[in-house]
Amino acid sequence: MNAEAAQSVKFKVDRDVLADAVTWTTKSIPQRPAVPVLTGLLITANADGSVDLAVFDYEVSARARIAADVEVEGTILVSGRLLADIARALPPQPVVFELDGTKVSVTCGSSRFALMTMPVEEYPALPEVPETTGVISASDFQSAVGQVNIATSKDETLPILTAMRVEIEGDRVTLLATDRYRLA
């Protein structure tokens, strides 16, 4: 990112769209991050009229793209949890984000907030999203995860056992989990 883009960012977005996207994305922010910058929400205003919201903690990343009226494109990093709290409390009017030096001004109707920015250059590079290999209905996936999740370990000392293995072969998806005593 060039230095000029970091000096000016301005866009307007619908409050409900913003609140939903920020709330969903920030659920992935770690409670005790390895470095403080991982508590940030990376916001990128694009020239095509979209705004990308992203979080990443070296293990899990979450991204959302929303439509916005982008006046000046650029990237900013702000406290994710603080922005989520603010977004939920805003009145149902358009929200304007504008970078002003080291602060981001968030304006919605008569409400005004100033958020300190975090250094974007210290934020880790987001992982590439792989190509889509198939589609499964949400209800079928939820049902399969629910059946297998009972066998995942709750013991954080062996993180590999807290995970669920996903195998994809052709049009077949297989989920597997074990806690050393149960297998699903």
PDB file of C-alpha atoms in Angstrom:
ATOM      1  CA  MET A   1       0.000   0.000   0.000  1.00  0.00           C
ATOM      2  CA  ASN A   2       1.392   3.428  -0.855  1.00  0.00           C
ATOM      3  CA  ALA A   3       1.763   6.216   1.694  1.00  0.00           C
ATOM      4  CA  GLU A   4      -0.765   8.441  -0.059  1.00  0.00           C
ATOM      5  CA  ALA A   5      -3.553   5.847   0.253  1.00  0.00           C
ATOM      6  CA  ALA A   6      -2.906   5.628   3.986  1.00  0.00           C
ATOM      7  CA  GLN A   7      -3.402   9.395   4.303  1.00  0.00           C
ATOM      8  CA  SER A   8      -6.963   9.492   2.974  1.00  0.00           C
ATOM      9  CA  VAL A   9      -9.850   7.056   3.034  1.00  0.00           C
ATOM     10  CA  LYS A  10     -13.487   8.048   2.768  1.00  0.00           C
ATOM     11  CA  PHE A  11     -16.649   6.031   2.178  1.00  0.00           C
ATOM     12  CA  LYS A  12     -20.341   5.892   3.082  1.00  0.00           C
ATOM     13  CA  VAL A  13     -22.178   2.667   3.902  1.00  0.00           C
ATOM     14  CA  ASP A  14     -25.622   1.576   5.128  1.00  0.00           C
ATOM     15  CA  ARG A  15     -25.650   1.171   8.924  1.00  0.00           C
ATOM     16  CA  ASP A  16     -27.377  -2.248   8.992  1.00  0.00           C
ATOM     17  CA  VAL A  17     -25.055  -3.690   6.351  1.00  0.00           C
ATOM     18  CA  LEU A  18     -22.031  -2.357   8.242  1.00  0.00           C
ATOM     19  CA  ALA A  19     -23.208  -3.635  11.630  1.00  0.00           C
ATOM     20  CA  ASP A  20     -23.908  -7.138  10.283  1.00  0.00           C
ATOM     21  CA  ALA A  21     -20.558  -7.385   8.468  1.00  0.00           C
ATOM     22  CA  VAL A  22     -18.499  -5.991  11.369  1.00  0.00           C
ATOM     23  CA  THR A  23     -20.258  -8.200  13.938  1.00  0.00           C
ATOM     24  CA  TRP A  24     -19.805 -11.340  11.835  1.00  0.00           C
ATOM     25  CA  THR A  25     -16.168 -10.624  10.966  1.00  0.00           C
ATOM     26  CA  THR A  26     -15.054  -9.666  14.478  1.00  0.00           C
ATOM     27  CA  LYS A  27     -16.303 -12.962  15.949  1.00  0.00           C
ATOM     28  CA  SER A  28     -12.979 -14.391  14.755  1.00  0.00           C
ATOM     29  CA  ILE A  29     -10.809 -11.910  16.667  1.00  0.00           C
ATOM     30  CA  PRO A  30      -8.823 -13.817  19.317  1.00  0.00           C
ATOM     31  CA  GLN A  31      -9.420 -13.093  23.015  1.00  0.00           C
ATOM     32  CA  ARG A  32      -5.684 -13.042  23.804  1.00  0.00           C
ATOM     33  CA  PRO A  33      -3.781 -12.336  20.596  1.00  0.00           C
ATOM     34  CA  ALA A  34      -0.043 -12.959  20.234  1.00  0.00           C
ATOM     35  CA  VAL A  35       0.413  -9.341  19.130  1.00  0.00           C
ATOM     36  CA  PRO A  36      -1.987  -6.410  19.758  1.00  0.00           C
ATOM     37  CA  VAL A  37      -2.376  -5.608  16.055  1.00  0.00           C
ATOM     38  CA  LEU A  38      -4.341  -8.884  15.665  1.00  0.00           C
ATOM     39  CA  THR A  39      -7.258  -7.269  17.538  1.00  0.00           C
ATOM     40  CA  GLY A  40      -7.668  -4.986  14.539  1.00  0.00           C
ATOM     41  CA  LEU A  41     -10.229  -5.047  11.754  1.00  0.00           C
ATOM     42  CA  LEU A  42      -8.637  -4.384   8.369  1.00  0.00           C
ATOM     43  CA  ILE A  43     -10.935  -2.179   6.278  1.00  0.00           C
ATOM     44  CA  THR A  44     -10.170  -1.699   2.584  1.00  0.00           C
ATOM     45  CA  ALA A  45     -12.256   0.729   0.511  1.00  0.00           C
ATOM     46  CA  ASN A  46     -12.056  -0.262  -3.161  1.00  0.00           C
ATOM     47  CA  ALA A  47     -12.566   1.842  -6.289  1.00  0.00           C
ATOM     48  CA  ASP A  48     -15.258  -0.599  -7.507  1.00  0.00           C
ATOM     49  CA  GLY A  49     -17.652   0.572  -4.750  1.00  0.00           C
ATOM     50  CA  SER A  50     -17.000  -2.217  -2.275  1.00  0.00           C
ATOM     51  CA  VAL A  51     -15.454  -2.321   1.179  1.00  0.00           C
ATOM     52  CA  ASP A  52     -13.610  -5.400   2.419  1.00  0.00           C
ATOM     53  CA  LEU A  53     -13.504  -6.190   6.144  1.00  0.00           C
ATOM     54  CA  ALA A  54     -10.985  -8.777   7.341  1.00  0.00           C
ATOM     55  CA  VAL A  55      -9.459 -10.254  10.490  1.00  0.00           C
ATOM     56  CA  PHE A  56      -6.625 -12.787  10.755  1.00  0.00           C
ATOM     57  CA  ASP A  57      -4.786 -14.333  13.709  1.00  0.00           C
ATOM     58  CA  TYR A  58      -2.363 -16.630  11.809  1.00  0.00           C
ATOM     59  CA  GLU A  59      -4.823 -19.542  12.205  1.00  0.00           C
ATOM     60  CA  VAL A  60      -8.285 -18.256  11.289  1.00  0.00           C
ATOM     61  CA  SER A  61      -9.272 -15.517   8.893  1.00  0.00           C
ATOM     62  CA  ALA A  62     -12.702 -14.026   8.279  1.00  0.00           C
ATOM     63  CA  ARG A  63     -13.659 -11.690   5.448  1.00  0.00           C
ATOM     64  CA  ALA A  64     -16.744  -9.833   4.380  1.00  0.00           C
ATOM     65  CA  ARG A  65     -17.383  -7.599   1.368  1.00  0.00           C
ATOM     66  CA  ILE A  66     -20.087  -4.938   1.473  1.00  0.00           C
ATOM     67  CA  ALA A  67     -21.333  -2.364  -1.012  1.00  0.00           C
ATOM     68  CA  ALA A  68     -20.459   1.250  -0.236  1.00  0.00           C
ATOM     69  CA  ASP A  69     -20.192   4.679  -1.808  1.00  0.00           C
ATOM     70  CA  VAL A  70     -16.387   4.946  -1.931  1.00  0.00           C
ATOM     71  CA  GLU A  71     -15.129   8.492  -2.394  1.00  0.00           C
ATOM     72  CA  VAL A  72     -11.442   7.841  -1.610  1.00  0.00           C
ATOM     73  CA  GLU A  73     -10.031   4.317  -1.686  1.00  0.00           C
ATOM     74  CA  GLY A  74      -7.476   3.007   0.798  1.00  0.00           C
ATOM     75  CA  THR A  75      -6.855   0.720   3.756  1.00  0.00           C
ATOM     76  CA  ILE A  76      -7.191   1.350   7.487  1.00  0.00           C
ATOM     77  CA  LEU A  77      -6.834  -0.798  10.602  1.00  0.00           C
ATOM     78  CA  VAL A  78      -8.968  -0.103  13.684  1.00  0.00           C
ATOM     79  CA  SER A  79      -9.967  -1.946  16.858  1.00  0.00           C
ATOM     80  CA  GLY A  80     -12.446  -4.586  15.716  1.00  0.00           C
ATOM     81  CA  ARG A  81     -14.361  -5.046  18.949  1.00  0.00           C
ATOM     82  CA  LEU A  82     -14.688  -1.299  19.506  1.00  0.00           C
ATOM     83  CA  LEU A  83     -16.005  -0.769  15.978  1.00  0.00           C
ATOM     84  CA  ALA A  84     -18.471  -3.654  16.444  1.00  0.00           C
ATOM     85  CA  ASP A  85     -19.827  -2.035  19.620  1.00  0.00           C
ATOM     86  CA  ILE A  86     -20.118   1.332  17.878  1.00  0.00           C
ATOM     87  CA  ALA A  87     -21.753  -0.110  14.749  1.00  0.00           C
ATOM     88  CA  ARG A  88     -24.489  -1.837  16.770  1.00  0.00           C
ATOM     89  CA  ALA A  89     -25.269   1.396  18.668  1.00  0.00           C
ATOM     90  CA  LEU A  90     -25.552   3.702  15.626  1.00  0.00           C
ATOM     91  CA  PRO A  91     -28.910   5.081  14.490  1.00  0.00           C
ATOM     92  CA  PRO A  92     -30.439   3.644  11.281  1.00  0.00           C
ATOM     93  CA  GLN A  93     -28.809   6.166   8.919  1.00  0.00           C
ATOM     94  CA  PRO A  94     -25.861   6.051   6.501  1.00  0.00           C
ATOM     95  CA  VAL A  95     -22.436   5.829   8.148  1.00  0.00           C
ATOM     96  CA  VAL A  96     -19.480   7.869   6.868  1.00  0.00           C
ATOM     97  CA  PHE A  97     -15.890   6.750   7.507  1.00  0.00           C
ATOM     98  CA  GLU A  98     -13.133   9.288   6.956  1.00  0.00           C
ATOM     99  CA  LEU A  99      -9.464   9.013   7.814  1.00  0.00           C
ATOM    100  CA  ASP A 100      -8.174  12.127   9.561  1.00  0.00           C
ATOM    101  CA  GLY A 101      -4.478  11.760  10.312  1.00  0.00           C
ATOM    102  CA  THR A 102      -4.129   8.875  12.770  1.00  0.00           C
ATOM    103  CA  LYS A 103      -7.842   8.775  13.589  1.00  0.00           C
ATOM    104  CA  VAL A 104     -10.852   7.472  11.723  1.00  0.00           C
ATOM    105  CA  SER A 105     -13.951   9.627  12.027  1.00  0.00           C
ATOM    106  CA  VAL A 106     -17.175   7.579  12.079  1.00  0.00           C
ATOM    107  CA  THR A 107     -20.259   9.760  11.553  1.00  0.00           C
ATOM    108  CA  CYS A 108     -23.878   8.609  11.516  1.00  0.00           C
ATOM    109  CA  GLY A 109     -26.611  11.215  11.852  1.00  0.00           C
ATOM    110  CA  SER A 110     -25.771  13.238  14.970  1.00  0.00           C
ATOM    111  CA  SER A 111     -23.452  10.489  16.324  1.00  0.00           C
ATOM    112  CA  ARG A 112     -19.720  11.006  15.917  1.00  0.00           C
ATOM    113  CA  PHE A 113     -16.857   8.750  16.985  1.00  0.00           C
ATOM    114  CA  ALA A 114     -13.093   8.963  16.545  1.00  0.00           C
ATOM    115  CA  LEU A 115     -11.142   5.688  16.445  1.00  0.00           C
ATOM    116  CA  MET A 116      -7.369   5.503  16.654  1.00  0.00           C
ATOM    117  CA  THR A 117      -5.806   3.656  13.750  1.00  0.00           C
ATOM    118  CA  MET A 118      -3.296   0.862  14.095  1.00  0.00           C
ATOM    119  CA  PRO A 119      -0.289   0.463  11.773  1.00  0.00           C
ATOM    120  CA  VAL A 120      -1.506  -1.343   8.632  1.00  0.00           C
ATOM    121  CA  GLU A 121       2.050  -2.327   7.698  1.00  0.00           C
ATOM    122  CA  GLU A 122       2.334  -4.429  10.899  1.00  0.00           C
ATOM    123  CA  TYR A 123      -0.784  -6.469  10.059  1.00  0.00           C
ATOM    124  CA  PRO A 124      -0.007  -9.941   8.658  1.00  0.00           C
ATOM    125  CA  ALA A 125      -0.707 -10.688   5.011  1.00  0.00           C
ATOM    126  CA  LEU A 126      -4.089 -12.351   4.606  1.00  0.00           C
ATOM    127  CA  PRO A 127      -4.059 -15.904   3.232  1.00  0.00           C
ATOM    128  CA  GLU A 128      -5.278 -16.466  -0.312  1.00  0.00           C
ATOM    129  CA  VAL A 129      -8.797 -17.845  -0.605  1.00  0.00           C
ATOM    130  CA  PRO A 130      -8.683 -21.097  -2.620  1.00  0.00           C
ATOM    131  CA  GLU A 131     -10.893 -21.679  -5.650  1.00  0.00           C
ATOM    132  CA  THR A 132     -14.351 -23.106  -5.002  1.00  0.00           C
ATOM    133  CA  THR A 133     -14.335 -26.873  -5.492  1.00  0.00           C
ATOM    134  CA  GLY A 134     -18.014 -27.475  -4.863  1.00  0.00           C
ATOM    135  CA  VAL A 135     -21.176 -26.376  -3.109  1.00  0.00           C
ATOM    136  CA  ILE A 136     -23.134 -28.056  -0.307  1.00  0.00           C
ATOM    137  CA  SER A 137     -26.389 -26.901   1.230  1.00  0.00           C
ATOM    138  CA  ALA A 138     -26.027 -25.171   4.577  1.00  0.00           C
ATOM    139  CA  SER A 139     -28.485 -27.504   6.284  1.00  0.00           C
ATOM    140  CA  ASP A 140     -26.673 -30.662   5.062  1.00  0.00           C
ATOM    141  CA  PHE A 141     -23.300 -29.258   6.151  1.00  0.00           C
ATOM    142  CA  GLN A 142     -24.689 -28.193   9.534  1.00  0.00           C
ATOM    143  CA  SER A 143     -26.168 -31.647  10.053  1.00  0.00           C
ATOM    144  CA  ALA A 144     -22.883 -33.392   9.162  1.00  0.00           C
ATOM    145  CA  VAL A 145     -20.821 -31.129  11.429  1.00  0.00           C
ATOM    146  CA  GLY A 146     -23.297 -31.682  14.267  1.00  0.00           C
ATOM    147  CA  GLN A 147     -22.951 -35.464  13.934  1.00  0.00           C
ATOM    148  CA  VAL A 148     -19.150 -35.405  13.935  1.00  0.00           C
ATOM    149  CA  ASN A 149     -18.516 -32.555  16.385  1.00  0.00           C
ATOM    150  CA  ILE A 150     -19.399 -34.722  19.405  1.00  0.00           C
ATOM    151  CA  ALA A 151     -16.125 -36.616  18.967  1.00  0.00           C
ATOM    152  CA  THR A 152     -13.832 -33.556  18.912  1.00  0.00           C
ATOM    153  CA  SER A 153     -11.628 -33.175  21.966  1.00  0.00           C
ATOM    154  CA  LYS A 154     -12.166 -30.285  24.363  1.00  0.00           C
ATOM    155  CA  ASP A 155      -8.579 -30.635  25.644  1.00  0.00           C
ATOM    156  CA  GLU A 156      -6.565 -27.696  24.266  1.00  0.00           C
ATOM    157  CA  THR A 157      -3.238 -29.377  25.133  1.00  0.00           C
ATOM    158  CA  LEU A 158      -3.589 -31.496  21.970  1.00  0.00           C
ATOM    159  CA  PRO A 159      -4.955 -29.005  19.430  1.00  0.00           C
ATOM    160  CA  ILE A 160      -4.943 -31.548  16.587  1.00  0.00           C
ATOM    161  CA  LEU A 161      -7.717 -33.447  18.382  1.00  0.00           C
ATOM    162  CA  THR A 162      -9.898 -30.342  18.683  1.00  0.00           C
ATOM    163  CA  ALA A 163     -10.124 -30.169  14.888  1.00  0.00           C
ATOM    164  CA  MET A 164     -12.315 -31.867  12.330  1.00  0.00           C
ATOM    165  CA  ARG A 165     -10.804 -33.447   9.212  1.00  0.00           C
ATOM    166  CA  VAL A 166     -12.592 -32.688   5.942  1.00  0.00           C
ATOM    167  CA  GLU A 167     -11.922 -34.926   2.939  1.00  0.00           C
ATOM    168  CA  ILE A 168     -13.313 -34.092  -0.488  1.00  0.00           C
ATOM    169  CA  GLU A 169     -13.330 -36.750  -3.222  1.00  0.00           C
ATOM    170  CA  GLY A 170     -15.346 -35.940  -6.327  1.00  0.00           C
ATOM    171  CA  ASP A 171     -18.904 -35.277  -5.153  1.00  0.00           C
ATOM    172  CA  ARG A 172     -18.367 -36.840  -1.705  1.00  0.00           C
ATOM    173  CA  VAL A 173     -17.443 -34.904   1.467  1.00  0.00           C
ATOM    174  CA  THR A 174     -16.306 -36.880   4.516  1.00  0.00           C
ATOM    175  CA  LEU A 175     -15.876 -35.383   7.993  1.00  0.00           C
ATOM    176  CA  LEU A 176     -13.821 -37.081  10.704  1.00  0.00           C
ATOM    177  CA  ALA A 177     -13.121 -36.245  14.352  1.00  0.00           C
ATOM    178  CA  THR A 178     -11.673 -38.095  17.322  1.00  0.00           C
ATOM    179  CA  ASP A 179     -10.762 -37.374  20.938  1.00  0.00           C
ATOM    180  CA  ARG A 180      -8.786 -40.692  21.208  1.00  0.00           C
ATOM    181  CA  TYR A 181     -11.779 -42.440  22.786  1.00  0.00           C
ATOM    182  CA  ARG A 182     -14.511 -41.741  20.272  1.00  0.00           C
ATOM    183  CA  LEU A 183     -14.474 -41.608  16.478  1.00  0.00           C
ATOM    184  CA  ALA A 184     -17.141 -39.968  14.360  1.00  0.00           C
TER     185      ALA A 184
END
